[in-house]
GROMACS .gro file of C-alpha atoms in nm:
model
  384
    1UNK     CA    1  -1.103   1.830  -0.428
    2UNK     CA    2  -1.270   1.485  -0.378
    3UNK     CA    3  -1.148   1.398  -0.785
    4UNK     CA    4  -0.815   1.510  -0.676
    5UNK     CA    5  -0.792   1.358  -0.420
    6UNK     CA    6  -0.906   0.993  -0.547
    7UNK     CA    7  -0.708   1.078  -0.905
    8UNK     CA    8  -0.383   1.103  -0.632
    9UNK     CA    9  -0.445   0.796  -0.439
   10UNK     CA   10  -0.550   0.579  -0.752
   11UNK     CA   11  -0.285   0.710  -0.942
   12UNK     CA   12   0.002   0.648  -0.688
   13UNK     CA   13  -0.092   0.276  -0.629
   14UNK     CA   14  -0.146   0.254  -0.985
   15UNK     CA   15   0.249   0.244  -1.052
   16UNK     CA   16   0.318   0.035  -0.716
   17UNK     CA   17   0.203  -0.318  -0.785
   18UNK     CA   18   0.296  -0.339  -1.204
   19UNK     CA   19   0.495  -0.648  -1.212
   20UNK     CA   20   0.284  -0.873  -0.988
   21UNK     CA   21   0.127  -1.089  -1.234
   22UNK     CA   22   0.347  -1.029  -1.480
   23UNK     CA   23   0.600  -1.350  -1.387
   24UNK     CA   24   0.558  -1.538  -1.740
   25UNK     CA   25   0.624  -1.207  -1.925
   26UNK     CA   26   0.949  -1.136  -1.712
   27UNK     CA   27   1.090  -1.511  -1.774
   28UNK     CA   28   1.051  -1.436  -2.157
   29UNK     CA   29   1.217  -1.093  -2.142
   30UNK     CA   30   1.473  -1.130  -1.879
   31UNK     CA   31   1.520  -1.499  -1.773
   32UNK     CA   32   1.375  -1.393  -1.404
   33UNK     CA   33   1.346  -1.705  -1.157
   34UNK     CA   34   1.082  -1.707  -0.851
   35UNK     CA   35   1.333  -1.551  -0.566
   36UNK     CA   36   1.445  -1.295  -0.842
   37UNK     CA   37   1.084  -1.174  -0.934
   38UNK     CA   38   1.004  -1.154  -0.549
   39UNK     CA   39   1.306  -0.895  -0.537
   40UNK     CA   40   1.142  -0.684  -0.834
   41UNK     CA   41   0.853  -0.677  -0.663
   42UNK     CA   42   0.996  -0.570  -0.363
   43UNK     CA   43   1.209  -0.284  -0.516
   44UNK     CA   44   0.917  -0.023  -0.546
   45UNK     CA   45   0.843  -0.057  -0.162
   46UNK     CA   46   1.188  -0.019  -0.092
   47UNK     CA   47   1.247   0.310  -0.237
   48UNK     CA   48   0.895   0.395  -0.068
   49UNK     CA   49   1.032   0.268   0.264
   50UNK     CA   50   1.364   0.500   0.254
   51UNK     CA   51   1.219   0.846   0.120
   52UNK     CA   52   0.876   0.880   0.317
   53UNK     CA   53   0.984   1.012   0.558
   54UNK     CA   54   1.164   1.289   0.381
   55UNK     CA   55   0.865   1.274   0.144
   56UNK     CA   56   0.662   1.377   0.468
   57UNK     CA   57   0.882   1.645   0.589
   58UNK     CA   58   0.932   1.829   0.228
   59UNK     CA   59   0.551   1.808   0.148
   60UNK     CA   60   0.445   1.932   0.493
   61UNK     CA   61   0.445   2.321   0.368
   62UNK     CA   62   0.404   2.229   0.003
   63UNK     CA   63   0.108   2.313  -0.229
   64UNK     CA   64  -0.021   1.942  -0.311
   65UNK     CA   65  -0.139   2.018  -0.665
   66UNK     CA   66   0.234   2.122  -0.793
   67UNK     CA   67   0.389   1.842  -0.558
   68UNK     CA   68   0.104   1.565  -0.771
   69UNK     CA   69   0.211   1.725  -1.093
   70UNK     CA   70   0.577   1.665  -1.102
   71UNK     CA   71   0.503   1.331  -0.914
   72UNK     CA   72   0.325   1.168  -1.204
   73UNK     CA   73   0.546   1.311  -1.480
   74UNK     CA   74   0.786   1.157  -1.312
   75UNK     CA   75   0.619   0.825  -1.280
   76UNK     CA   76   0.536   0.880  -1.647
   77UNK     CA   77   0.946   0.888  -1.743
   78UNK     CA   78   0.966   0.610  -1.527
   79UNK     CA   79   0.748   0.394  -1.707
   80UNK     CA   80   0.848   0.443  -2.020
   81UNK     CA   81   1.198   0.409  -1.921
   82UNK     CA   82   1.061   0.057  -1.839
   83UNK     CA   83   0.932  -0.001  -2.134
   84UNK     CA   84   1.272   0.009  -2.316
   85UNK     CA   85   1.490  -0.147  -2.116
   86UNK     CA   86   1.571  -0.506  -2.186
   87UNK     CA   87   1.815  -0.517  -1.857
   88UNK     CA   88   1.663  -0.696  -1.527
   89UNK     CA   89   1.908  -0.481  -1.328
   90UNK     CA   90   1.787  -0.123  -1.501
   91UNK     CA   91   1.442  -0.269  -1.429
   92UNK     CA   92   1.515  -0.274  -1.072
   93UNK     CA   93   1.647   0.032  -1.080
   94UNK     CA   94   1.398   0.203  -1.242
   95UNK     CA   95   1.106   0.050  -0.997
   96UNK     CA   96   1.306   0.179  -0.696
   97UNK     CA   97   1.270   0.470  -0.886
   98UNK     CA   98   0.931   0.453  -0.873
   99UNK     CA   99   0.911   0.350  -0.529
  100UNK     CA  100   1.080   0.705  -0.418
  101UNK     CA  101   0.849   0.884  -0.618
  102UNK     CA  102   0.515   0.747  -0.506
  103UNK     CA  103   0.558   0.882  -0.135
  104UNK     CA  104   0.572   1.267  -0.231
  105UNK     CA  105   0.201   1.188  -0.380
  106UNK     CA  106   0.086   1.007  -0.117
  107UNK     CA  107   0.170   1.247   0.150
  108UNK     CA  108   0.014   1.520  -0.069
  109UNK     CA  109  -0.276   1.327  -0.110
  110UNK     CA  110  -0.264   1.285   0.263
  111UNK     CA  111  -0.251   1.619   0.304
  112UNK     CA  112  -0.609   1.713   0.156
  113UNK     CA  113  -0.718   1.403   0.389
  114UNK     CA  114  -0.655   1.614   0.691
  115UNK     CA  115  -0.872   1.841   0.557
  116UNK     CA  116  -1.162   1.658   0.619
  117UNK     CA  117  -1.046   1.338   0.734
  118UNK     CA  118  -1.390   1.187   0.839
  119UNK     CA  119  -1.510   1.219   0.495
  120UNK     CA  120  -1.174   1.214   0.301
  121UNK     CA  121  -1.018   0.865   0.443
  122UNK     CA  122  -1.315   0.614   0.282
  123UNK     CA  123  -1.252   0.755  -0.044
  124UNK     CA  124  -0.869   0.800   0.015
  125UNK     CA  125  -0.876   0.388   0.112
  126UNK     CA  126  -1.114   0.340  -0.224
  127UNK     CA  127  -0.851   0.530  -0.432
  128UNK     CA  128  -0.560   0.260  -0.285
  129UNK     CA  129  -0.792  -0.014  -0.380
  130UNK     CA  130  -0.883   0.107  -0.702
  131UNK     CA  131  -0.567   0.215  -0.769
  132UNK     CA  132  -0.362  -0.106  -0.608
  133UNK     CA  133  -0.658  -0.383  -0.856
  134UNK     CA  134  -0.544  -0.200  -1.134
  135UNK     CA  135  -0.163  -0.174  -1.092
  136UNK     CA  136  -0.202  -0.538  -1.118
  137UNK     CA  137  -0.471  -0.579  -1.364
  138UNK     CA  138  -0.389  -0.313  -1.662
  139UNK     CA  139  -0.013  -0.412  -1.686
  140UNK     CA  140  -0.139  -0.780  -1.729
  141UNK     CA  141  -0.431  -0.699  -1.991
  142UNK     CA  142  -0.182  -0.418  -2.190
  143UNK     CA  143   0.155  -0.611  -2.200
  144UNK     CA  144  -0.031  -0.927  -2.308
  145UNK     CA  145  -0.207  -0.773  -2.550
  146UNK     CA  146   0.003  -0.505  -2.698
  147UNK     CA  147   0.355  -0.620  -2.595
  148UNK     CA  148   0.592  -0.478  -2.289
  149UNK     CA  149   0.702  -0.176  -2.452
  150UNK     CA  150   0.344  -0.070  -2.558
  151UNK     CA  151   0.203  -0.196  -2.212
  152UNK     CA  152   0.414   0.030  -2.028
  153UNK     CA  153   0.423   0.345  -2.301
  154UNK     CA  154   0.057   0.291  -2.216
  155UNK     CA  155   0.041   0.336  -1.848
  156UNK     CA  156   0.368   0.649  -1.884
  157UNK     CA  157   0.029   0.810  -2.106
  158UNK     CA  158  -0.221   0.788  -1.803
  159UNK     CA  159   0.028   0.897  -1.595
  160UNK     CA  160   0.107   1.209  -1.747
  161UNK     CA  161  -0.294   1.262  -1.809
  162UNK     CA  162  -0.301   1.261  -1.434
  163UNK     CA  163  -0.094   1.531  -1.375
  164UNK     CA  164  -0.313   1.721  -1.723
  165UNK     CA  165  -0.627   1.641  -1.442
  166UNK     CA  166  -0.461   1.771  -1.137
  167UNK     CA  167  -0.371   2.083  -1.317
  168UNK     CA  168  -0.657   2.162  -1.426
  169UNK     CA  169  -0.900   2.056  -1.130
  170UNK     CA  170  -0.629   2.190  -0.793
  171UNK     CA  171  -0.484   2.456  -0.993
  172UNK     CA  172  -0.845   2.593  -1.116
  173UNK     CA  173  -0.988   2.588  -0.738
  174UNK     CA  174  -0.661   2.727  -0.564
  175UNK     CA  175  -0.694   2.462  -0.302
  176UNK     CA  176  -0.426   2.437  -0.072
  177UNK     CA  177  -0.522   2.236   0.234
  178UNK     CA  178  -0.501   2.426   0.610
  179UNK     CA  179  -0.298   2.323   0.853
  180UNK     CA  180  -0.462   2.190   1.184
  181UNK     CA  181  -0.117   2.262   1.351
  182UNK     CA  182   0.119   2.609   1.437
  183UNK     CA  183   0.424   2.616   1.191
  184UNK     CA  184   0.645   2.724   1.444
  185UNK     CA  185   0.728   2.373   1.546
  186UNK     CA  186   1.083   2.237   1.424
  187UNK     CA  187   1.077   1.925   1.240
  188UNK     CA  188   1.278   1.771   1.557
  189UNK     CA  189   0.983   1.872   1.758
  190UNK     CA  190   0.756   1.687   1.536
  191UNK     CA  191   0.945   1.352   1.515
  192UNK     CA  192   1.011   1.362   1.863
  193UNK     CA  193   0.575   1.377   1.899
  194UNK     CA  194   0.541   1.096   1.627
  195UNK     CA  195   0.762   0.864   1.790
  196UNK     CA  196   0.635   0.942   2.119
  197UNK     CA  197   0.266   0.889   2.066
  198UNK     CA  198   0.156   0.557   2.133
  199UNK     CA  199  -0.141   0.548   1.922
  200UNK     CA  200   0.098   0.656   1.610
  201UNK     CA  201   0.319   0.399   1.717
  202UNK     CA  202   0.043   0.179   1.726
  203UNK     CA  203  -0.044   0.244   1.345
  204UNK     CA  204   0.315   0.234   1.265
  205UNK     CA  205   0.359  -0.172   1.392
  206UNK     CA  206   0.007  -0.212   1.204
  207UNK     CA  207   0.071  -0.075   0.907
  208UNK     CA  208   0.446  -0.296   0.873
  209UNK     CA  209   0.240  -0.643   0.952
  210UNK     CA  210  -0.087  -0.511   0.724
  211UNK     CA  211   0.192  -0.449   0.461
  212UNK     CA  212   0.409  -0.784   0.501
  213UNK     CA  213   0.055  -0.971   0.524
  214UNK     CA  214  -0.094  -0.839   0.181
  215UNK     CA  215   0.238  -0.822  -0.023
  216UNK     CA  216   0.344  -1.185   0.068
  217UNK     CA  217  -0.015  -1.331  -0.059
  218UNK     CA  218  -0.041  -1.107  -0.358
  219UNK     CA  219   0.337  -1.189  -0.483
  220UNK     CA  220   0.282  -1.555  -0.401
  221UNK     CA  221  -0.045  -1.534  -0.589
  222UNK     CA  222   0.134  -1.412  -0.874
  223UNK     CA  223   0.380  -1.654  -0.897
  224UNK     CA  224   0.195  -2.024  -0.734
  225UNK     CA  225  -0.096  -1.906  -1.057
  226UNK     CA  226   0.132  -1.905  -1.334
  227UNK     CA  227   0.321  -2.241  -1.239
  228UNK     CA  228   0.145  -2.609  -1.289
  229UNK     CA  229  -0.114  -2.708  -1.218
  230UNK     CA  230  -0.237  -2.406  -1.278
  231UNK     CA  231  -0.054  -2.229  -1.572
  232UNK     CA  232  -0.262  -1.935  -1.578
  233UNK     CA  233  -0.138  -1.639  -1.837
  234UNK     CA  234  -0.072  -1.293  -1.715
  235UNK     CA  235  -0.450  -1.144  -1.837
  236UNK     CA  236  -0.604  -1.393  -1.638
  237UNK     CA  237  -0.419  -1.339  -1.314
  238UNK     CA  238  -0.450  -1.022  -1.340
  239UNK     CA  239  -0.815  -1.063  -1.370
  240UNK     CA  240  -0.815  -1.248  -1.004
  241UNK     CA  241  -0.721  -0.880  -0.847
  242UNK     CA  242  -1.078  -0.789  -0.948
  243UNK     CA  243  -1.135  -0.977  -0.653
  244UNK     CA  244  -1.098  -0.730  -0.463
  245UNK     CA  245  -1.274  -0.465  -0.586
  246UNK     CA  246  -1.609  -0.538  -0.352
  247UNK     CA  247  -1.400  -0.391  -0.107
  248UNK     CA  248  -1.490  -0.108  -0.187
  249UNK     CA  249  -1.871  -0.110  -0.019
  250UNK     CA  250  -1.700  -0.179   0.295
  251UNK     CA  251  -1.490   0.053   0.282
  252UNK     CA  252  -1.735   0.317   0.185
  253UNK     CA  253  -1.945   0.195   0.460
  254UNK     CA  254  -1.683   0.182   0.737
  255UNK     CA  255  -1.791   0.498   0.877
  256UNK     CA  256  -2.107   0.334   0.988
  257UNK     CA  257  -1.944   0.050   1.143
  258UNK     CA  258  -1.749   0.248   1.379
  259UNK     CA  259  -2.083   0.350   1.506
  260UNK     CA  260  -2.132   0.011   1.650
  261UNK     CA  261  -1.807  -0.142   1.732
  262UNK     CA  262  -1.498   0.011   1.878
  263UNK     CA  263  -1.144   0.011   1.698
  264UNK     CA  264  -1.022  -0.288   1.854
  265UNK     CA  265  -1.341  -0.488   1.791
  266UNK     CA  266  -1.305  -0.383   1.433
  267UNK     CA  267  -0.901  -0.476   1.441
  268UNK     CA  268  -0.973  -0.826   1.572
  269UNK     CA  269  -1.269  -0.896   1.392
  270UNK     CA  270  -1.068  -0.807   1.031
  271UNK     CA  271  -0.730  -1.033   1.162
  272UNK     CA  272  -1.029  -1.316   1.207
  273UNK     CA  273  -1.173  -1.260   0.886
  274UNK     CA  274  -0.808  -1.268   0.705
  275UNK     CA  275  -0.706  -1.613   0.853
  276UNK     CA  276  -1.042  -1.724   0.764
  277UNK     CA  277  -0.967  -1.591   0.376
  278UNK     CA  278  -0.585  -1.720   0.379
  279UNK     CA  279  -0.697  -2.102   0.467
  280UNK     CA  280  -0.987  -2.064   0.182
  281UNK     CA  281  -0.735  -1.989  -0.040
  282UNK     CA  282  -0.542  -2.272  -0.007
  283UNK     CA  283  -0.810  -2.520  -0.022
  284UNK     CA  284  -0.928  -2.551  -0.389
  285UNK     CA  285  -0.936  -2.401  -0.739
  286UNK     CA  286  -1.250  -2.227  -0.681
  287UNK     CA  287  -1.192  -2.101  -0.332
  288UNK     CA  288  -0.908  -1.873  -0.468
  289UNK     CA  289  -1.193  -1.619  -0.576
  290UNK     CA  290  -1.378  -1.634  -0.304
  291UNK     CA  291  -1.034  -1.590  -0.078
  292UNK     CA  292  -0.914  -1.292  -0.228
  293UNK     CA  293  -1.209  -1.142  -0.211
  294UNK     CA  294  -1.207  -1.203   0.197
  295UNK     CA  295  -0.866  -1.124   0.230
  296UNK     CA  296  -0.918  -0.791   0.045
  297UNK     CA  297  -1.218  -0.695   0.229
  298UNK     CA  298  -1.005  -0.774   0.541
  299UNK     CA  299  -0.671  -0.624   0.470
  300UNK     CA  300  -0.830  -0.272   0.327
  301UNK     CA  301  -1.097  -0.224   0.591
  302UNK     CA  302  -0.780  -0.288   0.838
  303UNK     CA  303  -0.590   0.024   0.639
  304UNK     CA  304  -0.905   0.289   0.713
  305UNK     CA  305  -0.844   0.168   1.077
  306UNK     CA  306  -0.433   0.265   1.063
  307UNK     CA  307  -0.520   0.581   0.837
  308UNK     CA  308  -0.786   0.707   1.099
  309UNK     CA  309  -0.519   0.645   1.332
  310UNK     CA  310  -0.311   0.857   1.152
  311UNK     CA  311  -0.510   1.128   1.158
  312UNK     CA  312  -0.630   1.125   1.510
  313UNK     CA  313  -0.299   1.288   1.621
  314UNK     CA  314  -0.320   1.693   1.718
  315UNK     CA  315   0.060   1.712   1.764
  316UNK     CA  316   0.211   1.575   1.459
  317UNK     CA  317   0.119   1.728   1.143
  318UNK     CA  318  -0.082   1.431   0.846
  319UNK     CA  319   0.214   1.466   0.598
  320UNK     CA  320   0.498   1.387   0.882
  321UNK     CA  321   0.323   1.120   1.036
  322UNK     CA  322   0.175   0.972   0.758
  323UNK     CA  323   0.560   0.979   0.614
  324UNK     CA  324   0.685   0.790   0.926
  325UNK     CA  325   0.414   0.540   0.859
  326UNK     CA  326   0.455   0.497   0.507
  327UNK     CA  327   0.827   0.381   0.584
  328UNK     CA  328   0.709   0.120   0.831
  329UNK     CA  329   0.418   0.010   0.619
  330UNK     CA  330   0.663  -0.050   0.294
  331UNK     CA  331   0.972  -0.164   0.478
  332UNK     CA  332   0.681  -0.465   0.542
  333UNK     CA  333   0.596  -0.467   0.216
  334UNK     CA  334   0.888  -0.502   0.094
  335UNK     CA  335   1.002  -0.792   0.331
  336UNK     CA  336   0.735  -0.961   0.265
  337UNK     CA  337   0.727  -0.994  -0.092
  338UNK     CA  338   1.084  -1.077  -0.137
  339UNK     CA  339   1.117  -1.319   0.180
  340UNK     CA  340   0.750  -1.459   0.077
  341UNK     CA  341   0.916  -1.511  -0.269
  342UNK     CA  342   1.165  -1.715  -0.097
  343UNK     CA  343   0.964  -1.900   0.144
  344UNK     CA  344   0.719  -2.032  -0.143
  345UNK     CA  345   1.009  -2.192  -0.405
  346UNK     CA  346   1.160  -2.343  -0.052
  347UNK     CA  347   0.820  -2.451   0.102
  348UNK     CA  348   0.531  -2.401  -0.068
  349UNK     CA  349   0.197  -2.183   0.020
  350UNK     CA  350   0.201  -2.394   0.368
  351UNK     CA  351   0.556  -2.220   0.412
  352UNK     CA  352   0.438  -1.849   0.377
  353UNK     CA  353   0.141  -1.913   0.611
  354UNK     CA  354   0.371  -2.024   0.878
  355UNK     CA  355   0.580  -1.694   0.777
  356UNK     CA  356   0.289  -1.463   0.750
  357UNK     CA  357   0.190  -1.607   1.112
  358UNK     CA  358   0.534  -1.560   1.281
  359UNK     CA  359   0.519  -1.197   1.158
  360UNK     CA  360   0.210  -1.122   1.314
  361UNK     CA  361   0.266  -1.276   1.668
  362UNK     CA  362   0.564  -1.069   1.714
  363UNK     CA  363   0.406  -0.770   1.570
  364UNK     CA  364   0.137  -0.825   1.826
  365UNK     CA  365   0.322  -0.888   2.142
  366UNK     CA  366   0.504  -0.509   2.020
  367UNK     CA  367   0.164  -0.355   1.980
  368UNK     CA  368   0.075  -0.472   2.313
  369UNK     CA  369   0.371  -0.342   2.463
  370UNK     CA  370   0.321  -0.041   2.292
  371UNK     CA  371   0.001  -0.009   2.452
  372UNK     CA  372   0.037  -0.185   2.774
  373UNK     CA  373   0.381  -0.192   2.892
  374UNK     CA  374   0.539   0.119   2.775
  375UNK     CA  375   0.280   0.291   2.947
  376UNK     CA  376   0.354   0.124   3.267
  377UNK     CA  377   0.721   0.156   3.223
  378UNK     CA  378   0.669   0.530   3.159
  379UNK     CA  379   0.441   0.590   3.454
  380UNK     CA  380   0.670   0.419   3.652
  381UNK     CA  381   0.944   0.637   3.557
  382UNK     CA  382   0.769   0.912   3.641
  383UNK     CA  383   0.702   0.808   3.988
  384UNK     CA  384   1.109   0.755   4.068
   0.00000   0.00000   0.00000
């Protein structure tokens, strides 16, 4: 199950961040400008952002192995599709396409989480990592070497060996994860107990600012690289997201951190550590290494903190509330790349700090309202 389970989460993220450092590449084959490319980038989280939640709901009773299967052939016609299309409008179409695809994995994948979520959520968070470096690093290296049509046929190949794994490794095993809840619940029931939880709701207002945070940098990165006085080709900015690969031993060892330190210690000490990344970033050539590799460390330990969240909740089932979060965390994602898109032709790297900040005040004054005054406002009801 654990080879599943990380072949799901790699594989997902795998088809989520393609066009990132591909800018140069998509002036050449479709005239794109800076706002434009922002918008591609953004049109994979939007389809994520509108079918999680139904993605959450429909995999909830579903066996995960045949719900991964169909997922990646899917993904697999999708990027080939890609491959041939010389239209930026089919493009976009075709990464929404995506985009409403990758949820029904993810909740799946989610779903053998629950299992065993103190052991399952490190290497679930290592498979987005994994899987998120090399959605930006393999369609660099394989359209710049072999071309956008054989770059993409490439990646619709690993897809559908994917789903040839899944078969054979959840299929052979029978595994079909347990529920920790009663079925007898109605769906109603069970939106009514995600939206009424404040520690969900909590996670939900994280994961949208985590989101926002990590997609403005990364599309900004993407673009600010490849422009003077930089003029970096799409291999070697792709190269950069190995960056964030150490990561993963933090990651791996976050388990052992939470023996010492309690959530919010964790939470504030990551937001710290992210500013402190951000302003290396923008200080020097060199520095850009040693940023991302801060802001990764940062930004993905901050995601096993949401996803534990996630799973902490006896009333709500994994797939349903991980589906609710899912829409919040990509409807950030996908405001953030486009509007960072926008922010950096207007204003420069200076301009999407000042965004990135904005975001996260306001998304903090709602988490502590969340926390704090809802709470109060609640109790007091109670008392009239």
């Amino acid at each position: 199950m654990r080879t599943a389970l990380m072949i799901g989460s790699i594989g997902s993220f795998f088809n989520l961040y393609q066009l990132q450092a591909l800018f140069p590449q998509l002036v050449g084959r479709f005239g794109t400008t800076v706002t434009e490319a922002g918008w591609l980038n953004m049109a994979s989280l939007l389809g994520m952002m509108i079918t999680a939640p139904i993605a959450g709901a429909a995999t909830k009773n579903s066996n995960p192995s045949t719900v991964l299967i169909f997922g990646f052939f899917a993904l697999a016609a999708l990027n080939a599709s890609i491959a041939l299309t010389t239209s930026q409008y089919l493009l976009c179409v075709f990464r929404i396409g995506q985009g409403v695809v990758i949820p029904f994995l993810l909740t799946s994948t989610m779903n053998l989480v629950s299992t065993r979520p103190e052991s399952f959520v490190p290497l679930y968070v290592t498979g987005t990592i994994v899987g998120s470096t090399f959605s930006r690093l393999y369609p660099a290296w394989s359209v710049g070497a072999m071309g956008w049509e054989l770059g993409f046929l490439s990646s619709a190949c690993l897809m559908t060996l994917s789903a040839l794994a899944i078969r054979l490794l959840l299929n052979a095993s029978g595994t079909e994860p347990a529920s920790r809840l009663e079925r007898y619940q109605t769906p109603v029931a069970y939106v009514k107990h995600a939206f009424s939880d404040r520690t969900l709701l909590v996670a939900y207002l994280a994961g949208f600012a985590l989101l926002f945070t990590q997609s403005a940098v990364f599309t900004v990165l993407g673009l600010w690289l490849s422009m003077e006085p930089y003029l970096w080709d799409s291999e070697r900015i792709g190269t950069l997201y190995l960056a964030c690969l150490p990561a993963l031993f933090f990651v791996l060892g976050a388990r052992f951190v939470r023996r010492y330190m309690t959530e919010a210690m964790i939470a504030a000490s990551l937001i710290l550590l992210v500013w402190v990344s951000l302003w290396i970033i923008g200080v020097t050539d060199i520095s850009i290494i040693i940023g991302v590799v801060l802001f990764a460390t940062g930004t993905y330990m901050f995601q096993t903190v949401t996803t534990q969240l996630l799973n902490n909740s006896r009333l709500v089932p994994a797939g349903v509330a991980t589906g609710i979060y899912l829409s919040c965390y990509y409807l950030g994602g996908a405001i953030g790349a486009s509007l960072a898109a926008y922010v950096f032709s207007a204003w420069g790297w200076s301009g999407v700090i000042v965004c990135i900040a904005m975001t996260q005040a306001f998304i903090f004054c709602l988490v502590l309202f969340v926390r704090y005054g809802y709470m109060a406002t609640f109790e007091s009801g109670n008392c009239g």
